[in-house]
């Protein structure tokens, strides 16, 4: 125990390796299927969209993958990120629990997403790619990739969910500042976008639609453009493990070890990033940390979705993977935590949750913003609405520890700051925010549209 608040590592402690959960996971990877044939995909199919190095990482079972020196050089602009003990929050809650958080909001784009954006831009550059396409919801991913593409001299086209394009002009401006081109999806630039507009001219867009557009552009570019995804895939989760590797060292500096590790889950990358290195310690070194993913009741893929094969996008162009899903035609309500609106979940996280290694809770929107404001007042940082889901769960843990008069060590990932999300705060502060639970009926209906997959024995 120390009376320290900030636990900092210097550059020499920047991790040299990413950690691959599949080396130690008790559940094996499920096959990735071609959306047309429903047969396992070949590297050839994937190589239309991704450079070979990332495909190899996607299917690797190597425990540690070396972080290229060029990537570490860029990481050094903001990594290692600080770990803090939230002493003032503990006091405000009157809890005997110790609350720690890893602050990924200090990155140039303001979230954890540059951890993989930098790596993906680097591997694409190394493979001779000239331009990338991607989708973005709230704009966090788009601005992270725009930053990374600028660093490595790649062009970038971003298909941004239309409702966010309209509600979040500043994220769009940030992407444009880094040099990216940003389009409001659905656009009339792609076959799929035009088909959506023909049916629903006023479509607000969705992450699923935007993914379909970005994938179509890359797939029909004759190899000049590749596609980049900011979450869900194994290589993305892999790149995020720098968070947990640093946090392990920093908890050591604090002379404590977490009883529970918490992160919000959209596609699963920031949570896996902090949790998988701790899961390794559970699996290999007898630790017993609870790992809790937190999602909104509005998009409850882990807590209410079905664990099944489903398409990664709405147009059924992206590969089929086995995951917790709300259905690829999921039309999310316009909740403010845009980064948590994806219909699916990372396959490795889904499998580990299904097998009982990872817990999940869903929290309501108003309670989440209440937690965000409490955190901002106590610790000074205005969290991203996505990250506020983790804060809600961390506060609930701390209050539970208080009720049981129990010392509990809680670690959560602050995945980003909320400086571009003040419109959402305004909605909350003016009392206009509503709780919303995604109806079970809608999930049941979507489930009838899942691909009918029969795997060879
Ligand atoms: C994108 C985003 C998320 C959700 O994505 P994951 O892949 O689940 O991490 C969470 N927090 C912030 C700040 C984000 O930008």
Short mmCIF file of C-alpha atoms and ligand atoms in Angstrom, two decimals:
data_model
loop_
_atom_site.label_atom_id
_atom_site.label_comp_id
_atom_site.label_asym_id
_atom_site.label_seq_id
_atom_site.Cartn_x
_atom_site.Cartn_y
_atom_site.Cartn_z
CA UNK A 1 0.00 0.00 0.00
CA UNK A 2 1.19 3.48 -0.80
CA UNK A 3 -0.43 6.89 -0.63
CA UNK A 4 0.23 7.41 -4.32
CA UNK A 5 -2.51 8.39 -6.77
CA UNK A 6 -0.88 8.10 -10.21
CA UNK A 7 1.08 4.99 -11.19
CA UNK A 8 3.27 5.80 -14.15
CA UNK A 9 5.59 3.70 -16.28
CA UNK A 10 8.31 5.23 -18.38
CA UNK A 11 9.01 4.54 -22.05
CA UNK A 12 11.36 1.67 -21.30
CA UNK A 13 8.36 -0.19 -19.83
CA UNK A 14 6.34 0.10 -23.02
CA UNK A 15 5.34 -3.51 -23.86
CA UNK A 16 7.37 -5.21 -26.59
CA UNK A 17 4.73 -7.89 -27.26
CA UNK A 18 1.01 -8.19 -27.75
CA UNK A 19 -0.67 -11.09 -25.94
CA UNK A 20 -2.72 -13.62 -27.90
CA UNK A 21 -5.50 -15.18 -25.79
CA UNK A 22 -5.78 -18.17 -28.15
CA UNK A 23 -2.46 -19.51 -26.85
CA UNK A 24 -4.05 -20.11 -23.44
CA UNK A 25 -7.79 -20.02 -24.03
CA UNK A 26 -9.62 -23.17 -22.95
CA UNK A 27 -12.05 -22.58 -25.83
CA UNK A 28 -10.77 -23.03 -29.36
CA UNK A 29 -11.46 -20.55 -32.14
CA UNK A 30 -14.58 -21.21 -34.21
CA UNK A 31 -14.18 -21.14 -38.00
CA UNK A 32 -14.77 -17.92 -39.94
CA UNK A 33 -17.19 -18.61 -42.81
CA UNK A 34 -17.62 -17.13 -46.25
CA UNK A 35 -20.89 -15.12 -46.36
CA UNK A 36 -21.88 -16.68 -49.71
CA UNK A 37 -20.80 -20.31 -49.50
CA UNK A 38 -20.85 -20.62 -45.68
CA UNK A 39 -17.66 -22.65 -45.99
CA UNK A 40 -14.60 -21.72 -43.91
CA UNK A 41 -12.91 -18.70 -45.55
CA UNK A 42 -9.53 -18.97 -47.20
CA UNK A 43 -6.74 -16.47 -46.58
CA UNK A 44 -7.31 -15.52 -50.25
CA UNK A 45 -10.82 -14.27 -49.52
CA UNK A 46 -9.57 -12.27 -46.54
CA UNK A 47 -6.60 -10.92 -48.49
CA UNK A 48 -8.95 -8.84 -50.64
CA UNK A 49 -9.67 -6.87 -47.47
CA UNK A 50 -6.61 -7.22 -45.23
CA UNK A 51 -2.82 -7.40 -45.59
CA UNK A 52 -1.36 -10.88 -45.01
CA UNK A 53 0.41 -9.95 -41.77
CA UNK A 54 -2.93 -9.08 -40.13
CA UNK A 55 -4.55 -12.26 -41.51
CA UNK A 56 -1.74 -14.29 -39.95
CA UNK A 57 -2.33 -12.52 -36.63
CA UNK A 58 -6.06 -13.22 -36.99
CA UNK A 59 -5.49 -16.97 -37.04
CA UNK A 60 -2.31 -17.14 -34.94
CA UNK A 61 -2.02 -19.29 -31.82
CA UNK A 62 1.40 -17.86 -30.91
CA UNK A 63 1.30 -16.59 -27.30
CA UNK A 64 3.27 -13.36 -27.86
CA UNK A 65 3.51 -11.34 -31.06
CA UNK A 66 6.31 -8.82 -31.27
CA UNK A 67 5.25 -5.18 -31.63
CA UNK A 68 7.18 -3.65 -34.56
CA UNK A 69 9.62 -0.90 -33.56
CA UNK A 70 7.83 1.55 -35.94
CA UNK A 71 4.59 0.95 -34.06
CA UNK A 72 6.26 1.34 -30.64
CA UNK A 73 7.73 4.65 -31.81
CA UNK A 74 4.20 6.00 -32.42
CA UNK A 75 2.85 4.41 -29.22
CA UNK A 76 5.45 6.51 -27.41
CA UNK A 77 3.45 9.65 -28.28
CA UNK A 78 1.02 8.61 -25.51
CA UNK A 79 2.03 5.24 -24.02
CA UNK A 80 2.45 3.90 -21.40
CA UNK A 81 -0.85 5.47 -20.33
CA UNK A 82 -1.37 6.35 -16.66
CA UNK A 83 -3.10 4.18 -14.08
CA UNK A 84 -4.79 6.13 -11.33
CA UNK A 85 -6.35 5.33 -8.03
CA UNK A 86 -9.73 7.12 -7.87
CA UNK A 87 -9.30 8.23 -4.27
CA UNK A 88 -11.79 11.08 -4.45
CA UNK A 89 -14.42 8.80 -6.02
CA UNK A 90 -13.82 6.23 -3.25
CA UNK A 91 -14.36 8.99 -0.68
CA UNK A 92 -17.51 10.26 -2.40
CA UNK A 93 -18.91 6.73 -2.30
CA UNK A 94 -17.74 6.10 1.27
CA UNK A 95 -16.54 2.68 0.17
CA UNK A 96 -13.80 0.50 1.65
CA UNK A 97 -13.08 -0.65 -1.93
CA UNK A 98 -10.02 0.60 -3.80
CA UNK A 99 -10.86 1.81 -7.28
CA UNK A 100 -8.19 2.00 -9.98
CA UNK A 101 -8.58 3.05 -13.59
CA UNK A 102 -6.41 2.89 -16.67
CA UNK A 103 -6.73 6.12 -18.66
CA UNK A 104 -6.76 5.44 -22.40
CA UNK A 105 -8.30 8.87 -22.96
CA UNK A 106 -4.80 10.39 -23.15
CA UNK A 107 -4.20 9.15 -26.71
CA UNK A 108 -4.17 11.69 -29.57
CA UNK A 109 -7.69 10.67 -30.68
CA UNK A 110 -8.91 10.45 -27.08
CA UNK A 111 -9.55 6.70 -26.78
CA UNK A 112 -7.93 3.25 -26.83
CA UNK A 113 -8.58 2.88 -30.56
CA UNK A 114 -5.21 4.23 -31.80
CA UNK A 115 -3.60 1.13 -30.20
CA UNK A 116 -4.85 -0.94 -33.14
CA UNK A 117 -5.21 1.86 -35.72
CA UNK A 118 -1.45 2.52 -35.59
CA UNK A 119 -0.66 -1.19 -35.95
CA UNK A 120 -3.11 -1.68 -38.83
CA UNK A 121 -1.89 1.38 -40.72
CA UNK A 122 1.69 0.19 -40.24
CA UNK A 123 1.08 -3.35 -41.59
CA UNK A 124 -0.88 -1.95 -44.54
CA UNK A 125 1.88 0.51 -45.35
CA UNK A 126 4.46 -2.28 -45.13
CA UNK A 127 2.37 -4.41 -47.54
CA UNK A 128 2.20 -1.59 -50.11
CA UNK A 129 -1.43 -0.53 -49.51
CA UNK A 130 -2.10 3.03 -50.70
CA UNK A 131 -5.51 3.70 -49.13
CA UNK A 132 -7.84 2.32 -46.46
CA UNK A 133 -11.61 2.36 -46.13
CA UNK A 134 -13.48 2.04 -42.87
CA UNK A 135 -16.74 2.80 -41.10
CA UNK A 136 -17.23 4.78 -37.95
CA UNK A 137 -20.15 5.22 -35.59
CA UNK A 138 -19.52 7.98 -33.10
CA UNK A 139 -16.31 8.91 -34.89
CA UNK A 140 -13.85 7.51 -32.34
CA UNK A 141 -12.58 4.80 -34.67
CA UNK A 142 -12.57 7.04 -37.73
CA UNK A 143 -10.51 9.70 -35.98
CA UNK A 144 -8.07 7.11 -34.60
CA UNK A 145 -7.52 5.58 -38.04
CA UNK A 146 -7.30 9.05 -39.61
CA UNK A 147 -4.52 9.89 -37.16
CA UNK A 148 -2.71 6.60 -37.90
CA UNK A 149 -3.11 6.83 -41.69
CA UNK A 150 -1.69 10.33 -41.58
CA UNK A 151 1.32 9.09 -39.62
CA UNK A 152 2.09 6.35 -42.18
CA UNK A 153 1.12 8.32 -45.30
CA UNK A 154 -2.02 6.39 -46.32
CA UNK A 155 -5.24 7.86 -47.75
CA UNK A 156 -8.44 7.12 -45.83
CA UNK A 157 -12.17 7.04 -46.70
CA UNK A 158 -14.52 6.94 -43.72
CA UNK A 159 -18.18 5.86 -43.98
CA UNK A 160 -19.75 7.53 -40.96
CA UNK A 161 -23.18 6.53 -39.64
CA UNK A 162 -25.44 9.36 -40.82
CA UNK A 163 -27.02 10.17 -37.46
CA UNK A 164 -23.55 10.64 -35.95
CA UNK A 165 -22.34 12.58 -39.00
CA UNK A 166 -25.13 15.04 -38.25
CA UNK A 167 -24.91 14.96 -34.45
CA UNK A 168 -21.10 14.91 -34.16
CA UNK A 169 -19.65 17.42 -36.62
CA UNK A 170 -16.54 17.91 -34.46
CA UNK A 171 -15.45 14.27 -34.73
CA UNK A 172 -15.87 14.61 -38.49
CA UNK A 173 -13.78 17.79 -38.43
CA UNK A 174 -11.10 15.96 -36.45
CA UNK A 175 -10.93 13.20 -39.09
CA UNK A 176 -10.71 15.85 -41.80
CA UNK A 177 -7.98 17.66 -39.87
CA UNK A 178 -5.90 14.47 -40.04
CA UNK A 179 -6.61 14.37 -43.79
CA UNK A 180 -9.37 11.75 -44.13
CA UNK A 181 -12.43 11.92 -46.45
CA UNK A 182 -15.68 11.43 -44.54
CA UNK A 183 -19.06 10.38 -46.04
CA UNK A 184 -22.48 10.17 -44.37
CA UNK A 185 -23.61 6.52 -44.63
CA UNK A 186 -25.80 5.34 -46.34
CA UNK A 187 -24.19 7.13 -49.33
CA UNK A 188 -25.01 7.01 -53.01
CA UNK A 189 -21.39 5.99 -53.70
CA UNK A 190 -21.91 2.24 -53.28
CA UNK A 191 -24.40 -0.31 -54.61
CA UNK A 192 -25.37 -1.23 -51.10
CA UNK A 193 -25.77 2.38 -49.96
CA UNK A 194 -27.99 3.13 -52.97
CA UNK A 195 -30.16 0.08 -52.24
CA UNK A 196 -30.66 1.20 -48.64
CA UNK A 197 -31.55 4.74 -49.75
CA UNK A 198 -34.01 3.42 -52.33
CA UNK A 199 -35.86 1.56 -49.60
CA UNK A 200 -35.40 4.04 -46.74
CA UNK A 201 -34.54 7.51 -48.07
CA UNK A 202 -34.37 8.95 -44.53
CA UNK A 203 -32.24 6.14 -43.10
CA UNK A 204 -30.19 7.23 -40.05
CA UNK A 205 -27.67 4.60 -41.01
CA UNK A 206 -26.17 1.97 -38.74
CA UNK A 207 -22.74 0.53 -38.10
CA UNK A 208 -23.78 -2.61 -40.03
CA UNK A 209 -24.67 -0.55 -43.11
CA UNK A 210 -21.51 1.55 -42.92
CA UNK A 211 -19.37 -1.60 -42.66
CA UNK A 212 -21.08 -2.96 -45.78
CA UNK A 213 -20.27 0.22 -47.70
CA UNK A 214 -16.62 0.34 -46.61
CA UNK A 215 -16.17 -3.37 -47.37
CA UNK A 216 -17.78 -2.97 -50.81
CA UNK A 217 -15.46 -0.09 -51.74
CA UNK A 218 -12.34 -2.05 -50.75
CA UNK A 219 -13.53 -5.33 -52.29
CA UNK A 220 -14.25 -3.67 -55.65
CA UNK A 221 -11.09 -1.52 -55.78
CA UNK A 222 -8.95 -4.05 -57.68
CA UNK A 223 -6.56 -4.24 -54.77
CA UNK A 224 -5.85 -0.51 -54.51
CA UNK A 225 -7.75 -0.11 -51.24
CA UNK A 226 -7.90 -2.29 -48.17
CA UNK A 227 -10.46 -2.31 -45.39
CA UNK A 228 -9.84 -1.74 -41.71
CA UNK A 229 -12.04 -2.68 -38.74
CA UNK A 230 -11.71 -1.07 -35.31
CA UNK A 231 -13.05 -3.86 -33.11
CA UNK A 232 -14.36 -7.47 -33.01
CA UNK A 233 -11.54 -9.21 -34.95
CA UNK A 234 -8.83 -11.17 -33.14
CA UNK A 235 -6.01 -9.00 -34.42
CA UNK A 236 -7.76 -5.90 -33.08
CA UNK A 237 -8.21 -7.40 -29.61
CA UNK A 238 -4.60 -8.55 -29.75
CA UNK A 239 -3.31 -5.02 -30.38
CA UNK A 240 -5.32 -3.72 -27.41
CA UNK A 241 -3.57 -6.02 -24.92
CA UNK A 242 -0.91 -3.36 -24.35
CA UNK A 243 -3.52 -1.88 -21.97
CA UNK A 244 -3.67 -4.93 -19.71
CA UNK A 245 0.07 -5.64 -19.90
CA UNK A 246 0.83 -2.13 -18.66
CA UNK A 247 -1.94 -2.33 -16.04
CA UNK A 248 -0.43 -5.52 -14.58
CA UNK A 249 2.87 -3.71 -14.02
CA UNK A 250 1.12 -0.64 -12.63
CA UNK A 251 -1.00 -2.64 -10.17
CA UNK A 252 2.31 -4.08 -9.05
CA UNK A 253 3.60 -0.55 -8.43
CA UNK A 254 0.46 0.03 -6.37
CA UNK A 255 1.21 -3.18 -4.48
CA UNK A 256 -2.28 -4.51 -5.10
CA UNK A 257 -3.98 -7.00 -7.39
CA UNK A 258 -7.52 -6.51 -8.75
CA UNK A 259 -10.38 -8.70 -7.52
CA UNK A 260 -12.40 -7.48 -10.46
CA UNK A 261 -11.50 -5.96 -13.85
CA UNK A 262 -14.22 -4.04 -15.68
CA UNK A 263 -14.59 -2.60 -19.18
CA UNK A 264 -17.41 -1.48 -21.43
CA UNK A 265 -18.11 -3.67 -24.44
CA UNK A 266 -19.15 -2.62 -27.94
CA UNK A 267 -17.29 -5.06 -30.16
CA UNK A 268 -15.15 -6.09 -27.19
CA UNK A 269 -11.73 -4.61 -27.93
CA UNK A 270 -11.02 -2.26 -25.02
CA UNK A 271 -12.41 -4.77 -22.53
CA UNK A 272 -10.38 -7.65 -23.99
CA UNK A 273 -7.39 -5.30 -24.07
CA UNK A 274 -7.44 -4.80 -20.33
CA UNK A 275 -8.94 -8.19 -19.38
CA UNK A 276 -7.05 -10.81 -21.42
CA UNK A 277 -3.67 -10.36 -19.72
CA UNK A 278 -5.50 -10.76 -16.38
CA UNK A 279 -7.32 -13.82 -17.78
CA UNK A 280 -3.91 -15.28 -18.62
CA UNK A 281 -2.97 -14.87 -14.96
CA UNK A 282 -6.23 -16.61 -13.97
CA UNK A 283 -5.62 -19.49 -16.37
CA UNK A 284 -1.89 -19.97 -15.87
CA UNK A 285 -0.98 -18.51 -12.49
CA UNK A 286 -3.86 -19.33 -10.19
CA UNK A 287 -5.26 -15.80 -9.93
CA UNK A 288 -9.02 -15.43 -9.51
CA UNK A 289 -9.91 -12.01 -10.85
CA UNK A 290 -13.50 -11.59 -12.00
CA UNK A 291 -13.67 -10.09 -15.49
CA UNK A 292 -16.82 -8.08 -16.23
CA UNK A 293 -17.90 -6.65 -19.58
CA UNK A 294 -20.51 -3.90 -19.38
CA UNK A 295 -23.01 -3.13 -22.12
CA UNK A 296 -26.05 -0.85 -22.46
CA UNK A 297 -29.52 -2.36 -21.97
CA UNK A 298 -30.19 -0.80 -25.40
CA UNK A 299 -27.68 -3.10 -27.18
CA UNK A 300 -27.40 -6.18 -24.96
CA UNK A 301 -25.46 -8.60 -27.20
CA UNK A 302 -23.73 -10.52 -24.36
CA UNK A 303 -26.58 -10.49 -21.85
CA UNK A 304 -29.55 -11.01 -24.19
CA UNK A 305 -28.11 -11.92 -27.59
CA UNK A 306 -27.83 -15.49 -28.85
CA UNK A 307 -24.45 -17.25 -29.24
CA UNK A 308 -24.69 -18.25 -32.89
CA UNK A 309 -23.18 -17.85 -36.34
CA UNK A 310 -24.14 -14.50 -37.87
CA UNK A 311 -23.00 -12.06 -40.53
CA UNK A 312 -20.62 -9.32 -39.46
CA UNK A 313 -22.59 -6.69 -41.39
CA UNK A 314 -26.12 -5.87 -42.54
CA UNK A 315 -25.58 -6.56 -46.26
CA UNK A 316 -24.21 -10.07 -45.55
CA UNK A 317 -20.93 -9.26 -47.32
CA UNK A 318 -18.63 -9.57 -44.32
CA UNK A 319 -17.62 -13.02 -43.05
CA UNK A 320 -19.91 -15.08 -40.80
CA UNK A 321 -18.56 -15.69 -37.31
CA UNK A 322 -19.90 -17.35 -34.18
CA UNK A 323 -20.64 -14.65 -31.65
CA UNK A 324 -23.21 -13.22 -29.28
CA UNK A 325 -25.50 -11.35 -31.65
CA UNK A 326 -28.69 -9.33 -31.72
CA UNK A 327 -29.04 -10.16 -35.43
CA UNK A 328 -27.26 -8.58 -38.40
CA UNK A 329 -30.41 -6.52 -39.21
CA UNK A 330 -30.30 -4.98 -35.69
CA UNK A 331 -31.47 -1.37 -35.87
CA UNK A 332 -30.20 0.31 -32.74
CA UNK A 333 -32.12 3.07 -31.05
CA UNK A 334 -30.32 6.43 -31.19
CA UNK A 335 -28.64 6.00 -27.82
CA UNK A 336 -25.71 8.27 -27.19
CA UNK A 337 -23.01 5.69 -26.56
CA UNK A 338 -22.57 5.31 -30.31
CA UNK A 339 -19.47 3.18 -29.93
CA UNK A 340 -21.48 0.43 -28.25
CA UNK A 341 -24.08 0.02 -30.99
CA UNK A 342 -22.70 -2.96 -32.92
CA UNK A 343 -25.03 -5.99 -33.26
CA UNK A 344 -22.34 -8.57 -32.56
CA UNK A 345 -19.37 -9.21 -30.29
CA UNK A 346 -15.80 -10.40 -30.69
CA UNK A 347 -15.80 -14.19 -31.26
CA UNK A 348 -13.12 -14.93 -28.64
CA UNK A 349 -14.97 -12.88 -26.02
CA UNK A 350 -18.28 -14.51 -26.96
CA UNK A 351 -16.80 -17.99 -26.61
CA UNK A 352 -15.15 -17.15 -23.28
CA UNK A 353 -18.39 -15.66 -21.96
CA UNK A 354 -20.34 -18.70 -23.15
CA UNK A 355 -17.86 -20.97 -21.32
CA UNK A 356 -18.11 -18.94 -18.10
CA UNK A 357 -14.68 -17.25 -18.04
CA UNK A 358 -16.06 -13.75 -18.60
CA UNK A 359 -19.05 -12.14 -16.86
CA UNK A 360 -21.36 -9.55 -18.39
CA UNK A 361 -23.83 -6.99 -17.07
CA UNK A 362 -26.12 -4.54 -18.82
CA UNK A 363 -26.66 -1.05 -17.39
CA UNK A 364 -29.26 1.60 -18.13
CA UNK A 365 -28.52 4.89 -19.77
CA UNK A 366 -29.58 7.34 -17.05
CA UNK A 367 -27.68 5.51 -14.32
CA UNK A 368 -24.69 5.46 -16.65
CA UNK A 369 -24.68 9.25 -17.09
CA UNK A 370 -25.28 9.68 -13.36
CA UNK A 371 -22.07 7.67 -12.83
CA UNK A 372 -20.28 9.71 -15.51
CA UNK A 373 -21.14 13.00 -13.79
CA UNK A 374 -20.16 11.63 -10.40
CA UNK A 375 -16.80 10.52 -11.83
CA UNK A 376 -16.26 13.88 -13.55
CA UNK A 377 -16.94 15.74 -10.29
CA UNK A 378 -14.70 13.47 -8.22
CA UNK A 379 -11.80 12.82 -10.61
CA UNK A 380 -12.03 15.76 -13.00
CA UNK A 381 -12.18 13.73 -16.21
CA UNK A 382 -15.34 13.83 -18.33
CA UNK A 383 -15.60 10.23 -19.57
CA UNK A 384 -16.80 9.09 -22.98
CA UNK A 385 -20.40 7.84 -22.66
CA UNK A 386 -19.11 4.37 -23.65
CA UNK A 387 -16.55 4.38 -20.83
CA UNK A 388 -19.23 5.59 -18.41
CA UNK A 389 -20.80 2.12 -18.64
CA UNK A 390 -17.64 0.72 -17.06
CA UNK A 391 -17.74 3.46 -14.42
CA UNK A 392 -21.37 2.60 -13.57
CA UNK A 393 -20.39 -1.03 -13.02
CA UNK A 394 -17.27 -0.06 -11.03
CA UNK A 395 -19.36 2.18 -8.77
CA UNK A 396 -21.91 -0.62 -8.30
CA UNK A 397 -19.05 -2.95 -7.29
CA UNK A 398 -17.74 -0.36 -4.84
CA UNK A 399 -21.22 0.12 -3.34
CA UNK A 400 -21.67 -3.64 -3.05
CA UNK A 401 -18.31 -3.87 -1.26
CA UNK A 402 -19.52 -1.10 1.07
CA UNK A 403 -22.79 -2.92 1.82
CA UNK A 404 -20.79 -6.05 2.70
CA UNK A 405 -18.10 -4.02 4.49
CA UNK A 406 -15.53 -5.71 2.30
CA UNK A 407 -12.22 -4.47 0.97
CA UNK A 408 -12.31 -5.05 -2.77
CA UNK A 409 -9.79 -3.97 -5.40
CA UNK A 410 -11.53 -2.76 -8.53
CA UNK A 411 -9.82 -1.91 -11.81
CA UNK A 412 -11.66 -0.48 -14.77
CA UNK A 413 -10.65 0.75 -18.18
CA UNK A 414 -11.45 4.38 -18.93
CA UNK A 415 -11.58 3.76 -22.68
CA UNK A 416 -11.84 7.43 -23.64
CA UNK A 417 -12.68 11.00 -22.72
CA UNK A 418 -15.99 12.64 -23.58
CA UNK A 419 -14.91 16.04 -24.88
CA UNK A 420 -16.64 15.41 -28.21
CA UNK A 421 -19.77 14.07 -26.52
CA UNK A 422 -21.01 17.13 -24.70
CA UNK A 423 -24.30 17.09 -26.65
CA UNK A 424 -25.08 13.77 -24.94
CA UNK A 425 -24.23 15.34 -21.58
CA UNK A 426 -26.51 18.25 -22.41
CA UNK A 427 -29.37 15.83 -23.10
CA UNK A 428 -28.76 14.14 -19.75
CA UNK A 429 -28.29 17.34 -17.75
CA UNK A 430 -31.49 18.85 -19.18
CA UNK A 431 -33.44 15.78 -18.07
CA UNK A 432 -34.30 14.60 -21.57
CA UNK A 433 -32.44 11.30 -21.49
CA UNK A 434 -34.64 8.17 -21.39
CA UNK A 435 -33.82 4.61 -20.35
CA UNK A 436 -34.34 2.06 -23.07
CA UNK A 437 -34.32 -1.72 -23.14
CA UNK A 438 -34.02 -3.42 -26.49
CA UNK A 439 -37.22 -5.51 -26.81
CA UNK A 440 -36.87 -9.30 -26.57
CA UNK A 441 -39.43 -9.52 -29.38
CA UNK A 442 -37.09 -7.69 -31.81
CA UNK A 443 -34.25 -10.06 -30.91
CA UNK A 444 -36.48 -13.11 -31.46
CA UNK A 445 -37.49 -11.77 -34.86
CA UNK A 446 -33.89 -11.13 -35.94
CA UNK A 447 -32.91 -14.64 -34.86
CA UNK A 448 -35.09 -16.12 -37.59
CA UNK A 449 -32.79 -14.41 -40.11
CA UNK A 450 -29.53 -15.91 -38.88
CA UNK A 451 -27.60 -17.86 -41.53
CA UNK A 452 -28.34 -21.60 -41.38
CA UNK A 453 -24.88 -22.98 -40.86
CA UNK A 454 -24.05 -26.68 -40.79
CA UNK A 455 -20.41 -27.34 -40.00
CA UNK A 456 -18.62 -30.39 -41.30
CA UNK A 457 -18.08 -32.79 -38.37
C1 LIG B 1 -15.28 2.41 -29.76
C2 LIG B 1 -15.28 2.66 -28.32
C3 LIG B 1 -15.73 1.68 -27.40
C4 LIG B 1 -16.33 0.38 -27.83
O1 LIG B 1 -15.55 -0.46 -28.61
P1 LIG B 1 -14.84 -1.75 -28.04
O2 LIG B 1 -14.28 -2.42 -29.23
O3 LIG B 1 -15.88 -2.59 -27.35
O4 LIG B 1 -13.80 -1.28 -27.10
C5 LIG B 1 -15.63 1.96 -26.06
N1 LIG B 1 -15.17 3.14 -25.61
C6 LIG B 1 -14.74 4.11 -26.46
C7 LIG B 1 -14.24 5.39 -25.90
C8 LIG B 1 -14.78 3.90 -27.83
O5 LIG B 1 -14.36 4.84 -28.65
#
